[in-house]
Structure formats: structure tokens, C-alpha cells
PDB file of C-alpha atoms in Angstrom:
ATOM      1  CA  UNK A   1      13.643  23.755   8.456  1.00  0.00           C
ATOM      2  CA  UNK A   2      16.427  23.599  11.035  1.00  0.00           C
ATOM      3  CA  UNK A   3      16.136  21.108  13.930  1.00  0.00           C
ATOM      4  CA  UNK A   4      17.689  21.455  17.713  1.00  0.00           C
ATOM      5  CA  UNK A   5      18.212  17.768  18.790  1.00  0.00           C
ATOM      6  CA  UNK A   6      18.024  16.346  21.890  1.00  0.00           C
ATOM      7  CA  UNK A   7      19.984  13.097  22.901  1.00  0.00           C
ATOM      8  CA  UNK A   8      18.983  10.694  26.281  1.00  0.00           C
ATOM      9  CA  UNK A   9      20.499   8.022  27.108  1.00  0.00           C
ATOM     10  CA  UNK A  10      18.472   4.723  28.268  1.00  0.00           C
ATOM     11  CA  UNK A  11      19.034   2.226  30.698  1.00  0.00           C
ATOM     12  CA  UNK A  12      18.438  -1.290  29.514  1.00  0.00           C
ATOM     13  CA  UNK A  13      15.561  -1.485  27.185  1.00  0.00           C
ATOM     14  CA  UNK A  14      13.489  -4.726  25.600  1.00  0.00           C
ATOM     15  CA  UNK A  15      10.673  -3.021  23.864  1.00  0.00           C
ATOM     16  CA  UNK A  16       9.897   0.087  21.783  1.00  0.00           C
ATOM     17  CA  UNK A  17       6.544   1.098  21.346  1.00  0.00           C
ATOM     18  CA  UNK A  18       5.780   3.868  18.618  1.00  0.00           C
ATOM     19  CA  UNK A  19       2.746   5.669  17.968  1.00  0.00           C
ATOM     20  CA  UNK A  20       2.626   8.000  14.936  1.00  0.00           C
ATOM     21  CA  UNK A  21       6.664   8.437  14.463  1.00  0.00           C
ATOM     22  CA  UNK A  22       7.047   8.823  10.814  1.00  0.00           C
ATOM     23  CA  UNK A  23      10.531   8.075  10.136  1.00  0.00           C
ATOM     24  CA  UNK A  24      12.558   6.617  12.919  1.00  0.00           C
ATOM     25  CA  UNK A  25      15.925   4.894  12.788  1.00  0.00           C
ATOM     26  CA  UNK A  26      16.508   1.760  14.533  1.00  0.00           C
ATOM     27  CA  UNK A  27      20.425   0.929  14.778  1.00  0.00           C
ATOM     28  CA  UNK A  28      22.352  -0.955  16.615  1.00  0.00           C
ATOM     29  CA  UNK A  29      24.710   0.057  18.855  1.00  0.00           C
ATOM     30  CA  UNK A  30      26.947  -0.886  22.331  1.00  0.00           C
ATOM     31  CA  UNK A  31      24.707   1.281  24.703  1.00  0.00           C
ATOM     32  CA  UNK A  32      20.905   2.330  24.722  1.00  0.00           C
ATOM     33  CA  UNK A  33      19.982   6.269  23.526  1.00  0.00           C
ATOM     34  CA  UNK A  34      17.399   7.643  21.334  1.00  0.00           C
ATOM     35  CA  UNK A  35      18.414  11.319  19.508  1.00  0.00           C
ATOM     36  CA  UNK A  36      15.136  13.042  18.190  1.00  0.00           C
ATOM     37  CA  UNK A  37      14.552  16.340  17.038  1.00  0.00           C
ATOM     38  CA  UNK A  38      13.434  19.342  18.917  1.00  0.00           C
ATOM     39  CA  UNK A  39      10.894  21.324  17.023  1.00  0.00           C
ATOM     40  CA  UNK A  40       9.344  24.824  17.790  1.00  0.00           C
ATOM     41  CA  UNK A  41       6.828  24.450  15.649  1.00  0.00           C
ATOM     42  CA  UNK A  42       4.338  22.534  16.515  1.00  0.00           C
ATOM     43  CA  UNK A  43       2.073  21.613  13.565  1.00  0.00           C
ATOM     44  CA  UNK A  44       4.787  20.609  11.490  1.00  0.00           C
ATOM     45  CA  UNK A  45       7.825  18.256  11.527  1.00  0.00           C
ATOM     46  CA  UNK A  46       8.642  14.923  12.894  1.00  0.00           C
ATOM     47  CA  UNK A  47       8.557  16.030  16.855  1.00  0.00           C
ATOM     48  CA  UNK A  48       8.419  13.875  19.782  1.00  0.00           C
ATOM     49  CA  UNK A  49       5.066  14.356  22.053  1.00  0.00           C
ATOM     50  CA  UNK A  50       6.270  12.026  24.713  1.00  0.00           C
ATOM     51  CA  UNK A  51       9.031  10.348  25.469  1.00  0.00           C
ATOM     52  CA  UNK A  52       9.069   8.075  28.347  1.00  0.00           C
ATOM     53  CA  UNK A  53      10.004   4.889  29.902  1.00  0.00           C
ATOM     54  CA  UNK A  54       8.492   2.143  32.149  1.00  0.00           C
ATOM     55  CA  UNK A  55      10.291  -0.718  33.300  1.00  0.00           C
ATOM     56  CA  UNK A  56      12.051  -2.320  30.105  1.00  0.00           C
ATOM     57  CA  UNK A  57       9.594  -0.611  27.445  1.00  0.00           C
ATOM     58  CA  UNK A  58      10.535   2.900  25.792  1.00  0.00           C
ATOM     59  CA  UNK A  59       7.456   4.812  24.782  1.00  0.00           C
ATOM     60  CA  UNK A  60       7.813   7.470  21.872  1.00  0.00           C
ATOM     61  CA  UNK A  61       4.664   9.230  20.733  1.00  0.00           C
ATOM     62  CA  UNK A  62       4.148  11.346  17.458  1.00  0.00           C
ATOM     63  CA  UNK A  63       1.568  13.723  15.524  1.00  0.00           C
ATOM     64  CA  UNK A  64       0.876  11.326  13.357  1.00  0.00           C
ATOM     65  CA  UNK A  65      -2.845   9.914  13.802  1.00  0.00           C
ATOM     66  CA  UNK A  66      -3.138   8.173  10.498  1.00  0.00           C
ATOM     67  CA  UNK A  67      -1.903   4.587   9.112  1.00  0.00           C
ATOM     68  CA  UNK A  68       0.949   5.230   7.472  1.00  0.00           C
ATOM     69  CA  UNK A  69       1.427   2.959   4.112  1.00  0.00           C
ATOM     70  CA  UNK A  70       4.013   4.053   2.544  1.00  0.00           C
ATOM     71  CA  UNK A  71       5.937   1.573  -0.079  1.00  0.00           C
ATOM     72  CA  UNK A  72       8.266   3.902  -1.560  1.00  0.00           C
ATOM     73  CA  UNK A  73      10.271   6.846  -0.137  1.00  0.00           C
ATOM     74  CA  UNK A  74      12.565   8.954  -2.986  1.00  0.00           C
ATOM     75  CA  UNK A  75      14.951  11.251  -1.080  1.00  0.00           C
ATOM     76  CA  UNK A  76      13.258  14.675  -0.903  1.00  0.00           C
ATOM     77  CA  UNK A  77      10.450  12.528   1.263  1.00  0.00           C
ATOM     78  CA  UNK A  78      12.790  10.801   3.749  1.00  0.00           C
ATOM     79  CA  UNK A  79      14.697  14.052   3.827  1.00  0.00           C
ATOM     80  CA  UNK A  80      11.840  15.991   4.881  1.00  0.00           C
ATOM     81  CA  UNK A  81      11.650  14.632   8.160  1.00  0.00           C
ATOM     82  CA  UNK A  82      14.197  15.150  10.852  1.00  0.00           C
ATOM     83  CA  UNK A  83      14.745  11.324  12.243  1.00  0.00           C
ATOM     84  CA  UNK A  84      14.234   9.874  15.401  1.00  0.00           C
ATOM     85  CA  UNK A  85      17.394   7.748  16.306  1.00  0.00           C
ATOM     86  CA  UNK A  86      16.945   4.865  18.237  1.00  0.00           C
ATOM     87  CA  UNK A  87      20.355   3.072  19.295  1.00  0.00           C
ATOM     88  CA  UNK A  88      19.885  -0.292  20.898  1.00  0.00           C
ATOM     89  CA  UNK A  89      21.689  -3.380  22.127  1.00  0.00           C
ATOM     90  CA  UNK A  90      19.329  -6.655  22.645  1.00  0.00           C
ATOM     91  CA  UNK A  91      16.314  -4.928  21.931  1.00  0.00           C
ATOM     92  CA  UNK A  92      13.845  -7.723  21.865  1.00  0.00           C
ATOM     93  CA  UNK A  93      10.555  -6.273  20.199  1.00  0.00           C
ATOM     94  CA  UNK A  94       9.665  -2.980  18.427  1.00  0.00           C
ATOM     95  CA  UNK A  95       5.892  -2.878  18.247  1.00  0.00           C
ATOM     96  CA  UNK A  96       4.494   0.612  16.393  1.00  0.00           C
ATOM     97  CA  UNK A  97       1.195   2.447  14.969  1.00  0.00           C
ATOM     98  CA  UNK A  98       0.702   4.423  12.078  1.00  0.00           C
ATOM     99  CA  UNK A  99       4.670   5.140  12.158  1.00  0.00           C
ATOM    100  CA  UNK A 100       7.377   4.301   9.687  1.00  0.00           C
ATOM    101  CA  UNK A 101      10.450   2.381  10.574  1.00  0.00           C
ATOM    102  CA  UNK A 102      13.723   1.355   9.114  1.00  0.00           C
ATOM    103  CA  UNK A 103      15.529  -1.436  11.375  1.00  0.00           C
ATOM    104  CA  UNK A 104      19.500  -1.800  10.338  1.00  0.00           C
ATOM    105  CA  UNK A 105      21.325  -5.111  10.243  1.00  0.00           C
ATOM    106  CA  UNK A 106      25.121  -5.380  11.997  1.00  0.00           C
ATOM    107  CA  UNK A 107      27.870  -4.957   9.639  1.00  0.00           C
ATOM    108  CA  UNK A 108      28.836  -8.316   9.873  1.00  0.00           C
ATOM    109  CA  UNK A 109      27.376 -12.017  10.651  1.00  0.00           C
ATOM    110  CA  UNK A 110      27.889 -11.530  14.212  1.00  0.00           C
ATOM    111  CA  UNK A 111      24.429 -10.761  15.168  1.00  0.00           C
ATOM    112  CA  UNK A 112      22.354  -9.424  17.619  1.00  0.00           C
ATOM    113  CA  UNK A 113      19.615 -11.512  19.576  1.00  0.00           C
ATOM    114  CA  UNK A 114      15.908 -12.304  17.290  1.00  0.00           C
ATOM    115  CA  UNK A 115      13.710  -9.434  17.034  1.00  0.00           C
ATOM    116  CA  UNK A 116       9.552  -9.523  17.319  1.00  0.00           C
ATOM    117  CA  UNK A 117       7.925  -6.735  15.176  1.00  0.00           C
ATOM    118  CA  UNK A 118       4.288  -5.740  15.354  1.00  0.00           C
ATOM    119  CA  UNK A 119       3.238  -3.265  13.388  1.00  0.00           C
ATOM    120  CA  UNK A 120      -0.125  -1.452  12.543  1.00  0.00           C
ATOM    121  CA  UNK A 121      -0.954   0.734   9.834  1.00  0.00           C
ATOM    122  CA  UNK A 122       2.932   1.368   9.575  1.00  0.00           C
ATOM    123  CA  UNK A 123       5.467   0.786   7.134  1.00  0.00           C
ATOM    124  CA  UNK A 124       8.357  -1.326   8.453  1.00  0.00           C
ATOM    125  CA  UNK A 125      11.869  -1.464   6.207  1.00  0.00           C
ATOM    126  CA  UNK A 126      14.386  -4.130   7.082  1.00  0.00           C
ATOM    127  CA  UNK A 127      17.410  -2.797   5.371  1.00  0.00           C
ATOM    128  CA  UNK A 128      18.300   0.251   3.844  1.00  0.00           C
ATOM    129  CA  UNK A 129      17.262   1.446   0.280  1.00  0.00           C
ATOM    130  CA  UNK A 130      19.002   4.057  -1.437  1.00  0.00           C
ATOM    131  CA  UNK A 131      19.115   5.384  -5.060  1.00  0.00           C
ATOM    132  CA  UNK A 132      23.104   4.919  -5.946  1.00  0.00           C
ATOM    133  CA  UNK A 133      23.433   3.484  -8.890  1.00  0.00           C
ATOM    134  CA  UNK A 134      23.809  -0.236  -9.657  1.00  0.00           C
ATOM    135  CA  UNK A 135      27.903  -0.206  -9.351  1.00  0.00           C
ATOM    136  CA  UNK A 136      27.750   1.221  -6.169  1.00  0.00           C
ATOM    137  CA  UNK A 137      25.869  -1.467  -3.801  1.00  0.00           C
ATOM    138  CA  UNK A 138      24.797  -0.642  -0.281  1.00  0.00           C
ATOM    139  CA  UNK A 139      26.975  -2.751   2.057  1.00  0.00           C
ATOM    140  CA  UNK A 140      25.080  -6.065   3.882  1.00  0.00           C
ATOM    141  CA  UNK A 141      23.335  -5.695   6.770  1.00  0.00           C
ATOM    142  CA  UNK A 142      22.922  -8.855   8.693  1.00  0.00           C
ATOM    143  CA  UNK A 143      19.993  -9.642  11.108  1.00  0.00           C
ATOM    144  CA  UNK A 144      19.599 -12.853  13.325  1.00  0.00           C
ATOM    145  CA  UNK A 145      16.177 -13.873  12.828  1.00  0.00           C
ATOM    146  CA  UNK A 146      12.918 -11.582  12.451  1.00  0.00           C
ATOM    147  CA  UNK A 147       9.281 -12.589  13.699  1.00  0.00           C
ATOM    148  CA  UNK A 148       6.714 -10.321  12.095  1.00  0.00           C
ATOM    149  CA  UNK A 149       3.247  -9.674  12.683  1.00  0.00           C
ATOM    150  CA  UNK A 150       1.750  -7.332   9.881  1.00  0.00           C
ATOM    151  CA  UNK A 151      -1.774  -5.615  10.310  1.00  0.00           C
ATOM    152  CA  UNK A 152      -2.754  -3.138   7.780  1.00  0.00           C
ATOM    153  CA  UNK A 153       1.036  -2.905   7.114  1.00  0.00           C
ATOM    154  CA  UNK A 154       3.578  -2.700   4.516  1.00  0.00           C
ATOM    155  CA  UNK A 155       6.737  -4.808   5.107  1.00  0.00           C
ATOM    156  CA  UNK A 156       9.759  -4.030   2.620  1.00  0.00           C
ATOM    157  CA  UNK A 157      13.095  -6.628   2.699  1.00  0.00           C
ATOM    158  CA  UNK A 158      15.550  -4.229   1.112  1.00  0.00           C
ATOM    159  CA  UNK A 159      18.717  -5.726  -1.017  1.00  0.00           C
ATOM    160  CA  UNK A 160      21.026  -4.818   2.003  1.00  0.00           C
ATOM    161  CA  UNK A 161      19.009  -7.226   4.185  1.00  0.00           C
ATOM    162  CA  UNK A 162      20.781 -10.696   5.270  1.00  0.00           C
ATOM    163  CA  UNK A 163      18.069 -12.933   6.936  1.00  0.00           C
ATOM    164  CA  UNK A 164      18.826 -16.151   7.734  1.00  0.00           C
ATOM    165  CA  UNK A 165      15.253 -16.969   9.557  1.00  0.00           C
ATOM    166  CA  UNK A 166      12.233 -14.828   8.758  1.00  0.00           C
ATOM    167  CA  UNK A 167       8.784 -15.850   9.868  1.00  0.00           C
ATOM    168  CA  UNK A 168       5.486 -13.337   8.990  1.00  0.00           C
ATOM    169  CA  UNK A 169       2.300 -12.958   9.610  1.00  0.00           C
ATOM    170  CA  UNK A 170       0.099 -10.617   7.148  1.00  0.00           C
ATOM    171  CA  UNK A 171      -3.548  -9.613   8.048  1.00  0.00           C
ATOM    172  CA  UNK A 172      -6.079  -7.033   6.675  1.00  0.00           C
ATOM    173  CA  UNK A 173      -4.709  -5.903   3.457  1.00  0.00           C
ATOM    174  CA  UNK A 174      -0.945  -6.353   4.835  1.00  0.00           C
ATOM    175  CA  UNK A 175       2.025  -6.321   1.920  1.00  0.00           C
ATOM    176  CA  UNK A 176       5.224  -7.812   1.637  1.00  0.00           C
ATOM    177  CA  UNK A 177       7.606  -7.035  -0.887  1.00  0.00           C
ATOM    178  CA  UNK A 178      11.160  -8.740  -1.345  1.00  0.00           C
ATOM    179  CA  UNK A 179      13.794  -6.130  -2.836  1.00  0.00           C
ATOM    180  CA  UNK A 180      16.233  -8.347  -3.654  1.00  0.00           C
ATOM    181  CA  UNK A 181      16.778  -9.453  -0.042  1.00  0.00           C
ATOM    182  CA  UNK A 182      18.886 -12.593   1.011  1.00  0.00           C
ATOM    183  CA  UNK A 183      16.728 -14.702   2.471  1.00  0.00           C
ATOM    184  CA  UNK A 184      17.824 -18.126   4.673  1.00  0.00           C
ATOM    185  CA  UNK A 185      14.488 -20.074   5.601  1.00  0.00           C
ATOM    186  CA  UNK A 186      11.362 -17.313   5.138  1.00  0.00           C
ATOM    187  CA  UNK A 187       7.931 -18.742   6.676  1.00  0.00           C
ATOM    188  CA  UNK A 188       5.324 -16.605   5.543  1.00  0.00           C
ATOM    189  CA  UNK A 189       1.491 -16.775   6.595  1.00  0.00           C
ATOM    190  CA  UNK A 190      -0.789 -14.313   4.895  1.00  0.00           C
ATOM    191  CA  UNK A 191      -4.237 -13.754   5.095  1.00  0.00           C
ATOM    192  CA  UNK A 192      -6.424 -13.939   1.991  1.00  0.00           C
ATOM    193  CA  UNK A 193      -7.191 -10.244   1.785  1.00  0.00           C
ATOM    194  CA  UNK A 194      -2.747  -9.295   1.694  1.00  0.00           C
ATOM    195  CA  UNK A 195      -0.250  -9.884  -0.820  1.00  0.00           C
ATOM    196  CA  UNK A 196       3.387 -11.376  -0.911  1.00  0.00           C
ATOM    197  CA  UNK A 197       6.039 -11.080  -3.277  1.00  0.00           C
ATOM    198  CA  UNK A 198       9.299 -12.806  -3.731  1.00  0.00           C
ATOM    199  CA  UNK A 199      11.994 -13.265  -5.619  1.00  0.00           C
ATOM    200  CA  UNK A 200      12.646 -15.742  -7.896  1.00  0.00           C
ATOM    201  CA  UNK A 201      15.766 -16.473  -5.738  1.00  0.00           C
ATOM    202  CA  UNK A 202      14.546 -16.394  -2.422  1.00  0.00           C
ATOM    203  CA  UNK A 203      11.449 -18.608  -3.449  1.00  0.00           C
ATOM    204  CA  UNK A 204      12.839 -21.998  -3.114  1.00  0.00           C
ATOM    205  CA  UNK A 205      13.369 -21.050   0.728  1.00  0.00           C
ATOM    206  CA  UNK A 206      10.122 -19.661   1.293  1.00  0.00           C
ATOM    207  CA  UNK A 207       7.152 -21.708   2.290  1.00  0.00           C
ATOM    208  CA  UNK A 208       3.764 -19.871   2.133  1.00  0.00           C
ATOM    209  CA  UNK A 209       0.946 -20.303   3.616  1.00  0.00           C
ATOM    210  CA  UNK A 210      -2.350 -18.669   3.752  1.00  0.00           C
ATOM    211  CA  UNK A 211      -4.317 -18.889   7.115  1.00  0.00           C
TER     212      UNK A 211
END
């Protein structure tokens, strides 16, 4: 399918909200635009209902009326879907329904400001994951610190991912699953009904507890 796109550029922005957006891109960036695609179609591909903003909160609505739980994407799945770009600078929370994120890290240690994510029914990346073979790592992506609130959600810390503080809260049937991740101090706080995994090297920096 062939996609028109459409790129607008934001004034400052804190918050993104998403409401069934399967697949967008969150990336960091000097200025503040979001590039999505422009679809004729209707009733199929990743199109934007509404776009709009109020005050420091962009609002980006999709088809998509369903949780969306989706642990693993191969690459005819994330390449059926035109993206929705999202380039930020100090975004301070992304909070999303039934979408499907992936939030990239800075190249380097020099990092942007924390970052609050609250997601429901959604499936939230942190870190890229691709299928290259073993000699040909991703490069790093670093993040400051991450604060994570999980309902009905699937959290995945890809191998890219650099985290030096990482605190999460799981509820109603919530998942998180380490990929290899680096990991500084991870505080994680999971309801009885969810389920955490970690690596063996990340777990003597992880403190778990169940609320």
C-alpha cells in the first residue's frame, strides 16, 4: 500500500496521549513534529483520526478500538503499518490506549529529562529490536530514568536499552519482559495477577515487590 505523509510541526509539548495508534515512533529530536501517514482508505492502515493539541498535551487518535498485546513483532508485521513519527525534546509523559509504542534512547549518555509512561491495553517497547544477527548488535540507546505504570499492558526492555533508573508498576495481567536490557537500579511493583522477568544480570539491581 503506498502512503502520502503529512508532517506538522509542534510548539512545545509535555504530554502525548494515544488512543488506538498501532505502531508509533517516539524519537528524540532538537524541535517538536509528528510525521504520520495519509491514507485514502479508510478501513485499513495505520491513519490518524485526529490530530490535535491543547495547551502542552498532543492528542493523536487511531482505528484501533481493541487492547493491543502484542509481545513480539517479526518484520512483515511492523512493516505493515505505515508509522506515526513523533519527534520530541523534553517530552515529559506519553500516556496511550490500546496502541503500540516504541520510545528510542539518545545515542549517547547525554540524556534527555525522566519520562512517565501510562499505558493501557498497549504494548510499550523501550529500545529497538531487530532480527540482525548476533555479530551485528543494534547500537545503545540511552534513557535517563523511566516511571511506568502498566495496566493490561505488555512492557518489553529491548538489548539496545540503557536504563540507569527504572521504576514499574504492573496491574491486571500486565507483563514485563527484560531482553537483555542494561539495567542501573530497576524498582518493580507488580500485582499478583502480572508477571516479570529478568535477567540473570540485571537481577542483582532489581528489587521486586508485589503490592
Amino acid at each position: 500500500m503506498a502512503y502520502g505523509w503529512t508532517t506538522t510541526p509542534l510548539p512545545r509539548i509535555h504530554t502525548v496521549s494515544l488512543n488506538g495508534v498501532v505502531w508509533a515512533n517516539f524519537i528524540p529530536s532538537d524541535s517538536n513534529y509528528v510525521e504520520y501517514p495519509v491514507v485514502a482508505d479508510k478501513t485499513t492502515g495505520n491513519y490518524v483520526r485526529e490530530i490535535h493539541q491543547s495547551g502542552d498535551t498532543l492528542y493523536l487518535t487511531g482505528p484501533y478500538g481493541m487492547p493491543n498485546r502484542r509481545i513480539w513483532a517479526d518484520w512483515p508485521y511492523r512493516h505493515s503499518f505505515a508509522p506515526i513519527n513523533i519527534h520530541f525534546r523534553n517530552l515529559r509523559s506519553i500516556d496511550i490506549t490500546n496502541s503500540q509504542i516504541y520510545v528510542e534512547g539518545t545515542p549517547g549518555p547525554t540524556t534527555p529529562k525522566p519520562i512517565r509512561i501510562s499505558a493501557a491495553g498497549s504494548s510499550v517497547w523501550i529500545g529497538d529490536y531487530t532480527e540482525n544477527p548476533k555479530n551485528q548488535e543494534s547500537p545503545k540507546e540511552y534513557f535517563d530514568s523511566l516511571d511506568l505504570r502498566l495496566d493490561n499492558s505488555l512492557l518489553l526492555l529491548n538489548k539496545p536499552a540503557v536504563i540507569p533508573k527504572l521504576h514499574a508498576r504492573l496491574d491486571n495481567h500486565s507483563e514485563l519482559n527484560d531482553r537483555i536490557a542494561t539495567l542501573g537500579a530497576a524498582d518493580i511493583s507488580p500485582g499478583p495477577d502480572s508477571r516479570v522477568s529478568i535477567t540473570g544480570t540485571n537481577f542483582p539491581n532489581t528489587t521486586i515487590n508485589v503490592h
